[in-house]
XYZ file of C-alpha atoms in Angstrom:
198
model
C -9.085 -11.937 -9.093
C -7.179 -9.879 -12.013
C -3.877 -10.103 -12.221
C -2.832 -6.128 -13.704
C 1.058 -5.677 -15.251
C 0.454 -2.002 -15.421
C 0.180 -0.015 -11.834
C -3.052 1.289 -11.611
C -3.020 4.718 -10.800
C -6.070 6.139 -8.252
C -6.786 9.440 -6.779
C -7.396 8.816 -3.347
C -7.388 5.984 0.077
C -10.942 4.805 -0.428
C -10.154 4.161 -4.567
C -7.283 2.588 -3.272
C -9.399 0.247 -1.042
C -12.260 -0.672 -3.607
C -9.626 -1.820 -6.391
C -7.550 -3.891 -3.440
C -10.602 -6.242 -4.011
C -9.912 -7.506 -7.057
C -6.727 -6.699 -8.365
C -3.744 -8.086 -8.112
C -0.960 -5.264 -8.379
C -0.095 -2.658 -7.391
C -1.989 0.811 -6.698
C -0.836 4.193 -6.124
C -3.181 6.710 -5.132
C -2.163 10.951 -6.243
C -3.808 12.127 -2.857
C -5.837 14.230 -5.608
C -3.969 16.963 -6.522
C -1.001 16.382 -3.896
C 0.755 14.964 -7.581
C 1.165 18.250 -8.669
C 3.259 18.794 -6.110
C 4.993 15.874 -4.638
C 8.082 15.277 -6.494
C 9.052 11.763 -5.458
C 5.880 10.169 -6.363
C 5.896 11.967 -10.092
C 9.522 10.010 -10.010
C 7.961 6.756 -8.394
C 5.274 7.258 -11.396
C 7.715 7.672 -13.915
C 9.722 5.054 -12.894
C 6.968 2.931 -13.776
C 5.720 4.475 -16.250
C 9.194 3.254 -17.758
C 9.234 -0.190 -16.465
C 5.827 -1.631 -16.258
C 3.615 0.927 -17.893
C 0.759 2.712 -15.781
C -3.228 2.413 -15.830
C -5.091 5.683 -14.801
C -8.454 5.230 -13.663
C -9.750 8.633 -11.912
C -13.130 9.765 -11.398
C -15.527 11.198 -14.371
C -15.351 14.810 -12.611
C -13.302 17.901 -13.715
C -10.630 17.125 -11.134
C -10.150 13.178 -12.229
C -9.801 14.441 -15.772
C -7.212 17.478 -14.500
C -5.376 14.520 -12.503
C -5.472 12.220 -15.624
C -3.952 14.583 -18.570
C -1.166 15.998 -15.827
C -0.040 12.337 -15.289
C -0.462 11.729 -19.763
C 2.164 14.724 -19.506
C 3.857 13.536 -17.277
C 5.250 10.153 -18.231
C 6.897 9.084 -21.911
C 4.502 8.556 -24.798
C 3.041 5.020 -24.904
C 3.730 4.620 -21.113
C -0.290 5.269 -20.154
C -3.073 3.292 -20.635
C -6.705 4.889 -19.507
C -9.352 3.470 -18.028
C -12.648 5.576 -17.912
C -15.394 4.921 -15.479
C -19.261 6.246 -17.075
C -20.682 8.919 -15.569
C -23.074 7.506 -12.972
C -25.415 10.700 -10.756
C -25.291 9.691 -7.066
C -22.863 10.000 -3.657
C -20.912 7.112 -1.857
C -22.261 5.798 1.327
C -19.771 7.211 3.339
C -20.170 11.017 2.597
C -23.064 13.226 3.859
C -23.536 14.769 0.303
C -22.894 14.121 -3.453
C -19.462 15.606 -5.220
C -19.611 18.872 -6.645
C -20.739 17.730 -10.055
C -23.447 14.995 -8.477
C -21.124 11.715 -9.807
C -20.268 8.789 -8.396
C -15.966 8.522 -8.058
C -14.116 5.187 -8.514
C -15.084 4.134 -5.065
C -18.369 4.546 -5.648
C -18.686 2.429 -8.689
C -19.532 -1.663 -8.932
C -16.867 -3.991 -9.062
C -18.548 -5.197 -12.532
C -18.051 -1.512 -14.315
C -14.636 -1.184 -12.674
C -13.917 -4.538 -14.416
C -15.791 -3.406 -17.436
C -13.489 -0.315 -17.802
C -10.504 -1.982 -17.367
C -11.051 -4.356 -19.780
C -11.640 -1.433 -22.276
C -8.772 0.143 -21.245
C -6.346 -2.110 -23.186
C -4.341 -3.218 -19.602
C -1.797 -6.632 -19.770
C -4.258 -8.549 -17.944
C -5.666 -11.478 -16.711
C -8.059 -13.198 -14.525
C -6.575 -15.545 -11.775
C -8.714 -17.266 -8.893
C -5.630 -17.590 -7.252
C -2.167 -15.242 -6.901
C 0.460 -17.795 -8.507
C 3.928 -16.245 -7.902
C 5.684 -16.064 -4.254
C 5.539 -12.093 -3.580
C 8.664 -10.471 -1.450
C 7.073 -10.712 1.696
C 8.698 -8.132 4.834
C 10.671 -10.840 6.153
C 12.363 -11.441 2.935
C 13.517 -7.753 3.837
C 14.976 -9.001 6.510
C 16.657 -11.546 5.666
C 17.858 -9.905 2.862
C 18.970 -7.391 5.063
C 16.814 -4.563 3.879
C 15.023 -3.721 7.136
C 15.841 -4.744 11.066
C 19.610 -4.429 11.142
C 21.762 -1.876 12.239
C 22.443 -1.217 8.429
C 18.882 -1.490 6.781
C 17.899 1.714 6.244
C 21.405 2.636 4.496
C 21.079 -0.971 2.129
C 17.876 0.197 1.448
C 18.636 3.303 0.244
C 21.876 1.578 -2.228
C 18.853 -0.118 -3.655
C 16.378 2.476 -4.064
C 19.340 4.256 -6.299
C 20.297 1.259 -8.215
C 15.883 1.038 -9.573
C 16.057 4.953 -9.280
C 13.456 5.471 -7.150
C 12.622 7.925 -4.775
C 14.845 7.549 -1.612
C 11.433 8.479 0.554
C 10.111 6.210 -0.189
C 8.389 3.792 2.604
C 9.449 0.059 2.834
C 6.080 -0.642 2.385
C 5.522 0.929 -0.428
C 9.356 -0.399 -1.385
C 8.069 -3.618 -0.659
C 4.965 -3.398 -3.303
C 7.145 -2.220 -6.106
C 9.210 -4.605 -5.986
C 6.664 -7.097 -6.362
C 5.318 -5.897 -9.411
C 9.251 -5.519 -11.002
C 11.177 -8.457 -10.223
C 10.944 -12.393 -8.708
C 12.481 -12.565 -4.887
C 15.079 -15.145 -6.437
C 15.480 -11.432 -9.063
C 16.146 -9.224 -5.411
C 18.061 -11.970 -3.775
C 20.860 -12.358 -6.705
C 20.697 -7.922 -6.710
C 21.595 -7.863 -3.343
C 24.053 -10.454 -3.454
C 26.169 -7.911 -5.867
C 25.244 -5.065 -4.146
C 27.255 -7.012 -0.776
C 30.579 -7.920 -3.262
C 30.307 -3.899 -4.897
C 30.199 -2.882 -1.219
């Protein structure tokens, strides 16, 4: 596994699935050009850029570069790194025909080439055979009153507001972000403070 501090930004769910096989870190999809209209996701990406930095890994076709350029302009300077995949002709196995430009995208590139692209990007990463830190789990969210209780939604909303996260963010997305920006102990302390403020 490669543990990456930055949030990795990819175009689609198949790219995310591919990277999840060897990346220990937060992976966010732009849903292609959907990112242009999705203000909540833009805010999330800006927040991640400010707190962790982001690593953009899009396809090497024209659409990938448009998305890459948009993201670069949407976050503060110095908070984005870029990983570039090589131009390789071909088509992904799940598709009937090649893409418009006839190049393999992130999902079609070998893991070895993706690892090389990430290494060249300057991302803050280390190779690990196991995940060392104990992750925040759904059970932790339940125990801390963030899920399952009568006021869980309100409690989550207050936490998201305090962290500057989008209110429409799903519980699963919140869990992924929390695991990137804090430890279980830090979350517990924050929740205790929040209870005292209420």
